[in-house]
Amino acid sequence: MSTPLTPGALTGKTALVTGSSRGIGADTARYLAQAGADVVINYRNKAPRAEKLATELRELGVRVLVVGADLTDPASVSAMFDAVRDEFGGLDVLVLNASGGMESGMAEDYALQLNRDAQVRVLETALPLLHEGSRVVFVTSHQAHFIRTTPTMPEYEPVALSKRAGEDALRERIPALTELGIEFVVVSGDMIEGTITATLLERANPGAITQRRESAGRLYNVSEFAAEVAQAAVDPIPADNTRLVGDTDSFIAE
């Protein structure tokens, strides 16, 4: 299990974490800031929560920029990176954490819009700010990463398929990123205790989390998994560009 990053490990670096007003994204931003990074907090509609986190992180002595952006809206994404350029000039770490698809009242293809199209858009829009030595971290779940070989709960399948589509689309860009000297890693975790997704799955399929916990032996909580995501920003990139967190015995590799 990872521990928080070494203090000072990211001093002088700037990191943007999408979907970082709460949950895994917020804790990832905390770990990065504790390691000395200046941080960009991105949120869609939780401005007060994002500002509260920013106040907390500024007390660590780092600079913090809070930017609201709907990642499915190209103009909104462009405006976000314009703000980053104006404030910091560039970006050293981009954590693609925001995801969704189980929310009610969204368009039928919303999961694909957010989990595939928006991820690629964010990366492509960020490219002018990234540089040789920068790193991109894509956050996903085992249920999505292994979806082509291991079935998941019916309630989660559309999200899992869309997240895997996003992962595939990003992986296709690895050669181009490598040419630019930009590193890329996928961090995949088992179900995470205390996340919105876990709550929605439990509501749709009572007992699902308990069953998965018993099968895996244990599940990571939000803080533990966020520590792994933050660590992925500095650790050597695995040969397959994949950092697997938690039990994988129940999943079949491709």
Tab-separated table of C-alpha atoms in Angstrom:
chain	number	residue	atom	x	y	z
A	1	MET	CA	0.000	0.000	0.000
A	2	SER	CA	1.287	3.466	-0.854
A	3	THR	CA	2.039	6.106	1.719
A	4	PRO	CA	1.716	9.836	1.026
A	5	LEU	CA	4.390	11.313	-1.221
A	6	THR	CA	7.674	12.514	0.237
A	7	PRO	CA	7.407	16.175	1.291
A	8	GLY	CA	9.119	18.313	-1.312
A	9	ALA	CA	8.988	15.614	-3.997
A	10	LEU	CA	6.945	17.913	-6.240
A	11	THR	CA	8.179	21.340	-5.164
A	12	GLY	CA	8.199	23.679	-8.156
A	13	LYS	CA	5.786	21.467	-10.096
A	14	THR	CA	2.188	22.222	-11.085
A	15	ALA	CA	-0.530	19.560	-11.120
A	16	LEU	CA	-4.112	19.658	-12.369
A	17	VAL	CA	-6.589	17.069	-11.098
A	18	THR	CA	-9.935	16.873	-12.888
A	19	GLY	CA	-12.967	16.313	-10.681
A	20	SER	CA	-11.041	17.299	-7.573
A	21	SER	CA	-13.589	19.088	-5.390
A	22	ARG	CA	-14.352	15.864	-3.513
A	23	GLY	CA	-13.560	12.180	-3.152
A	24	ILE	CA	-10.530	10.590	-4.792
A	25	GLY	CA	-9.743	13.753	-6.751
A	26	ALA	CA	-9.703	15.949	-3.650
A	27	ASP	CA	-7.467	13.567	-1.707
A	28	THR	CA	-5.150	13.224	-4.702
A	29	ALA	CA	-4.844	17.017	-4.826
A	30	ARG	CA	-4.085	17.008	-1.086
A	31	TYR	CA	-1.266	14.495	-1.471
A	32	LEU	CA	0.217	16.392	-4.403
A	33	ALA	CA	0.084	19.673	-2.482
A	34	GLN	CA	1.615	18.040	0.601
A	35	ALA	CA	4.492	16.992	-1.671
A	36	GLY	CA	4.977	20.643	-2.650
A	37	ALA	CA	3.079	20.894	-5.931
A	38	ASP	CA	1.050	23.926	-6.903
A	39	VAL	CA	-2.407	22.573	-7.658
A	40	VAL	CA	-5.272	23.287	-10.043
A	41	ILE	CA	-8.583	22.136	-8.579
A	42	ASN	CA	-11.193	21.437	-11.241
A	43	TYR	CA	-14.882	21.035	-10.447
A	44	ARG	CA	-18.117	20.931	-12.406
A	45	ASN	CA	-20.706	22.226	-9.939
A	46	LYS	CA	-19.242	22.038	-6.415
A	47	ALA	CA	-17.685	25.511	-6.214
A	48	PRO	CA	-17.973	26.007	-2.410
A	49	ARG	CA	-16.407	22.601	-1.773
A	50	ALA	CA	-13.604	23.353	-4.239
A	51	GLU	CA	-12.900	26.728	-2.640
A	52	LYS	CA	-12.841	25.153	0.832
A	53	LEU	CA	-10.255	22.623	-0.357
A	54	ALA	CA	-8.216	25.402	-1.967
A	55	THR	CA	-8.103	27.307	1.326
A	56	GLU	CA	-6.895	24.172	3.082
A	57	LEU	CA	-4.153	23.532	0.526
A	58	ARG	CA	-2.926	27.141	0.487
A	59	GLU	CA	-2.145	26.732	4.183
A	60	LEU	CA	0.542	24.262	3.062
A	61	GLY	CA	2.317	27.124	1.315
A	62	VAL	CA	1.488	26.147	-2.256
A	63	ARG	CA	-0.363	28.098	-4.938
A	64	VAL	CA	-3.850	26.879	-5.790
A	65	LEU	CA	-6.072	27.754	-8.739
A	66	VAL	CA	-9.749	26.776	-8.682
A	67	VAL	CA	-11.370	26.398	-12.101
A	68	GLY	CA	-14.925	25.308	-12.805
A	69	ALA	CA	-15.291	23.475	-16.111
A	70	ASP	CA	-17.705	21.064	-17.733
A	71	LEU	CA	-15.318	18.615	-19.366
A	72	THR	CA	-17.930	17.662	-21.979
A	73	ASP	CA	-17.950	21.278	-23.236
A	74	PRO	CA	-14.947	22.137	-25.467
A	75	ALA	CA	-15.191	25.875	-24.783
A	76	SER	CA	-15.235	25.244	-21.039
A	77	VAL	CA	-12.156	23.017	-21.265
A	78	SER	CA	-10.292	25.595	-23.367
A	79	ALA	CA	-11.111	28.321	-20.861
A	80	MET	CA	-9.805	26.140	-18.025
A	81	PHE	CA	-6.410	25.662	-19.659
A	82	ASP	CA	-6.248	29.338	-20.602
A	83	ALA	CA	-6.609	30.073	-16.888
A	84	VAL	CA	-3.867	27.555	-16.067
A	85	ARG	CA	-1.543	29.135	-18.631
A	86	ASP	CA	-2.200	32.606	-17.249
A	87	GLU	CA	-1.597	31.512	-13.654
A	88	PHE	CA	1.232	28.990	-13.948
A	89	GLY	CA	2.534	29.090	-17.529
A	90	GLY	CA	2.570	25.310	-17.891
A	91	LEU	CA	1.706	21.962	-16.367
A	92	ASP	CA	3.856	19.112	-15.050
A	93	VAL	CA	1.184	16.617	-13.936
A	94	LEU	CA	-2.283	16.063	-15.418
A	95	VAL	CA	-4.499	13.653	-13.482
A	96	LEU	CA	-7.568	12.566	-15.461
A	97	ASN	CA	-9.737	11.608	-12.521
A	98	ALA	CA	-13.204	12.949	-13.405
A	99	SER	CA	-15.670	10.313	-14.540
A	100	GLY	CA	-19.343	9.449	-14.246
A	101	GLY	CA	-22.278	8.001	-16.065
A	102	MET	CA	-24.526	6.682	-13.318
A	103	GLU	CA	-26.106	10.066	-12.614
A	104	SER	CA	-29.813	10.391	-13.290
A	105	GLY	CA	-31.236	12.853	-15.795
A	106	MET	CA	-28.275	12.827	-18.175
A	107	ALA	CA	-28.300	12.178	-21.928
A	108	GLU	CA	-28.216	8.557	-22.999
A	109	ASP	CA	-24.642	8.840	-24.283
A	110	TYR	CA	-23.388	10.951	-21.365
A	111	ALA	CA	-21.116	8.190	-20.019
A	112	LEU	CA	-19.326	7.952	-23.362
A	113	GLN	CA	-19.162	11.745	-23.697
A	114	LEU	CA	-17.509	12.108	-20.291
A	115	ASN	CA	-15.458	8.944	-19.951
A	116	ARG	CA	-14.073	8.790	-23.503
A	117	ASP	CA	-14.572	11.954	-25.530
A	118	ALA	CA	-13.931	14.407	-22.695
A	119	GLN	CA	-10.791	12.570	-21.525
A	120	VAL	CA	-9.249	12.825	-24.988
A	121	ARG	CA	-10.345	16.453	-25.308
A	122	VAL	CA	-8.774	17.388	-21.971
A	123	LEU	CA	-5.490	15.739	-22.917
A	124	GLU	CA	-5.357	17.324	-26.356
A	125	THR	CA	-6.235	20.763	-24.993
A	126	ALA	CA	-3.570	20.390	-22.291
A	127	LEU	CA	-0.796	19.391	-24.700
A	128	PRO	CA	0.524	22.930	-25.337
A	129	LEU	CA	1.024	23.300	-21.566
A	130	LEU	CA	2.735	19.934	-21.110
A	131	HIS	CA	6.433	19.441	-21.822
A	132	GLU	CA	9.195	16.866	-21.817
A	133	GLY	CA	9.082	15.207	-18.409
A	134	SER	CA	5.397	15.948	-17.810
A	135	ARG	CA	3.167	13.068	-16.801
A	136	VAL	CA	-0.470	12.159	-17.522
A	137	VAL	CA	-2.286	9.863	-15.080
A	138	PHE	CA	-5.612	8.291	-16.087
A	139	VAL	CA	-7.726	6.935	-13.221
A	140	THR	CA	-10.023	3.971	-13.830
A	141	SER	CA	-11.472	0.883	-12.151
A	142	HIS	CA	-10.735	-2.824	-12.502
A	143	GLN	CA	-14.396	-3.260	-13.446
A	144	ALA	CA	-13.708	-1.020	-16.476
A	145	HIS	CA	-10.090	-1.963	-17.196
A	146	PHE	CA	-10.919	-5.685	-17.385
A	147	ILE	CA	-14.433	-5.331	-18.857
A	148	ARG	CA	-13.532	-7.081	-22.118
A	149	THR	CA	-12.596	-10.293	-20.297
A	150	THR	CA	-14.442	-10.103	-16.956
A	151	PRO	CA	-18.160	-9.217	-16.741
A	152	THR	CA	-19.251	-6.623	-14.213
A	153	MET	CA	-22.589	-5.776	-12.605
A	154	PRO	CA	-25.245	-4.925	-15.214
A	155	GLU	CA	-25.854	-1.586	-13.499
A	156	TYR	CA	-22.235	-0.579	-14.032
A	157	GLU	CA	-21.612	-2.092	-17.462
A	158	PRO	CA	-22.373	1.031	-19.575
A	159	VAL	CA	-19.994	3.084	-17.419
A	160	ALA	CA	-17.344	0.355	-17.480
A	161	LEU	CA	-17.507	0.100	-21.271
A	162	SER	CA	-17.262	3.866	-21.668
A	163	LYS	CA	-14.303	4.127	-19.294
A	164	ARG	CA	-12.508	1.314	-21.121
A	165	ALA	CA	-13.197	3.140	-24.394
A	166	GLY	CA	-11.606	6.223	-22.855
A	167	GLU	CA	-8.594	4.250	-21.687
A	168	ASP	CA	-8.162	2.739	-25.161
A	169	ALA	CA	-8.438	6.137	-26.860
A	170	LEU	CA	-5.800	7.576	-24.534
A	171	ARG	CA	-3.484	4.595	-24.953
A	172	GLU	CA	-3.587	5.125	-28.713
A	173	ARG	CA	-1.858	8.437	-28.053
A	174	ILE	CA	1.066	6.948	-26.107
A	175	PRO	CA	3.449	6.898	-29.126
A	176	ALA	CA	2.751	10.565	-29.866
A	177	LEU	CA	3.145	11.487	-26.200
A	178	THR	CA	6.387	9.533	-25.985
A	179	GLU	CA	7.770	11.488	-28.935
A	180	LEU	CA	7.120	14.649	-26.932
A	181	GLY	CA	8.726	13.171	-23.828
A	182	ILE	CA	5.397	13.074	-21.985
A	183	GLU	CA	4.814	10.023	-19.790
A	184	PHE	CA	1.449	8.265	-19.459
A	185	VAL	CA	0.165	5.793	-16.861
A	186	VAL	CA	-3.198	4.203	-16.110
A	187	VAL	CA	-4.075	3.681	-12.438
A	188	SER	CA	-6.772	1.027	-12.075
A	189	GLY	CA	-8.364	0.216	-8.733
A	190	ASP	CA	-10.900	-2.238	-7.409
A	191	MET	CA	-14.159	-0.855	-6.012
A	192	ILE	CA	-13.330	1.953	-3.613
A	193	GLU	CA	-15.197	2.252	-0.313
A	194	GLY	CA	-16.959	5.578	0.117
A	195	THR	CA	-17.092	6.773	-3.493
A	196	ILE	CA	-20.191	8.091	-5.225
A	197	THR	CA	-20.015	5.191	-7.689
A	198	ALA	CA	-19.926	2.632	-4.888
A	199	THR	CA	-22.913	4.315	-3.234
A	200	LEU	CA	-24.922	4.329	-6.457
A	201	LEU	CA	-24.020	0.699	-7.185
A	202	GLU	CA	-25.053	-0.339	-3.692
A	203	ARG	CA	-28.350	1.474	-4.140
A	204	ALA	CA	-28.984	-0.238	-7.477
A	205	ASN	CA	-27.697	-3.615	-6.344
A	206	PRO	CA	-27.933	-3.951	-2.530
A	207	GLY	CA	-25.135	-6.067	-1.118
A	208	ALA	CA	-22.833	-5.525	-4.114
A	209	ILE	CA	-20.094	-3.781	-2.124
A	210	THR	CA	-20.166	-6.318	0.700
A	211	GLN	CA	-19.974	-9.148	-1.812
A	212	ARG	CA	-17.021	-7.572	-3.596
A	213	ARG	CA	-15.252	-6.858	-0.286
A	214	GLU	CA	-15.621	-10.480	0.779
A	215	SER	CA	-14.355	-11.696	-2.599
A	216	ALA	CA	-11.340	-9.369	-2.617
A	217	GLY	CA	-10.476	-9.716	1.057
A	218	ARG	CA	-10.470	-5.943	1.490
A	219	LEU	CA	-11.286	-2.820	-0.468
A	220	TYR	CA	-9.264	0.391	-0.496
A	221	ASN	CA	-10.908	3.512	0.864
A	222	VAL	CA	-10.839	6.889	-0.882
A	223	SER	CA	-7.718	8.168	0.877
A	224	GLU	CA	-5.754	4.953	0.308
A	225	PHE	CA	-6.531	4.847	-3.390
A	226	ALA	CA	-5.827	8.571	-3.817
A	227	ALA	CA	-2.383	7.956	-2.319
A	228	GLU	CA	-1.742	5.421	-5.089
A	229	VAL	CA	-2.903	7.892	-7.754
A	230	ALA	CA	-0.615	10.600	-6.359
A	231	GLN	CA	2.291	8.155	-6.157
A	232	ALA	CA	1.747	7.319	-9.830
A	233	ALA	CA	2.680	10.920	-10.600
A	234	VAL	CA	6.279	10.272	-9.533
A	235	ASP	CA	6.976	6.520	-9.585
A	236	PRO	CA	8.678	4.899	-12.604
A	237	ILE	CA	6.179	4.045	-15.346
A	238	PRO	CA	5.448	0.284	-15.521
A	239	ALA	CA	6.338	-1.397	-18.815
A	240	ASP	CA	2.655	-1.773	-19.734
A	241	ASN	CA	1.788	1.765	-18.581
A	242	THR	CA	-0.565	0.251	-15.991
A	243	ARG	CA	-0.559	0.499	-12.187
A	244	LEU	CA	-3.006	-2.007	-10.686
A	245	VAL	CA	-4.251	-1.260	-7.167
A	246	GLY	CA	-5.995	-3.853	-5.024
A	247	ASP	CA	-7.061	-7.423	-5.728
A	248	THR	CA	-6.905	-8.627	-9.335
A	249	ASP	CA	-7.421	-12.368	-8.740
A	250	SER	CA	-11.088	-12.061	-9.705
A	251	PHE	CA	-10.263	-10.473	-13.050
A	252	ILE	CA	-8.992	-12.074	-16.233
A	253	ALA	CA	-6.203	-10.245	-18.033
A	254	GLU	CA	-6.407	-9.852	-21.788
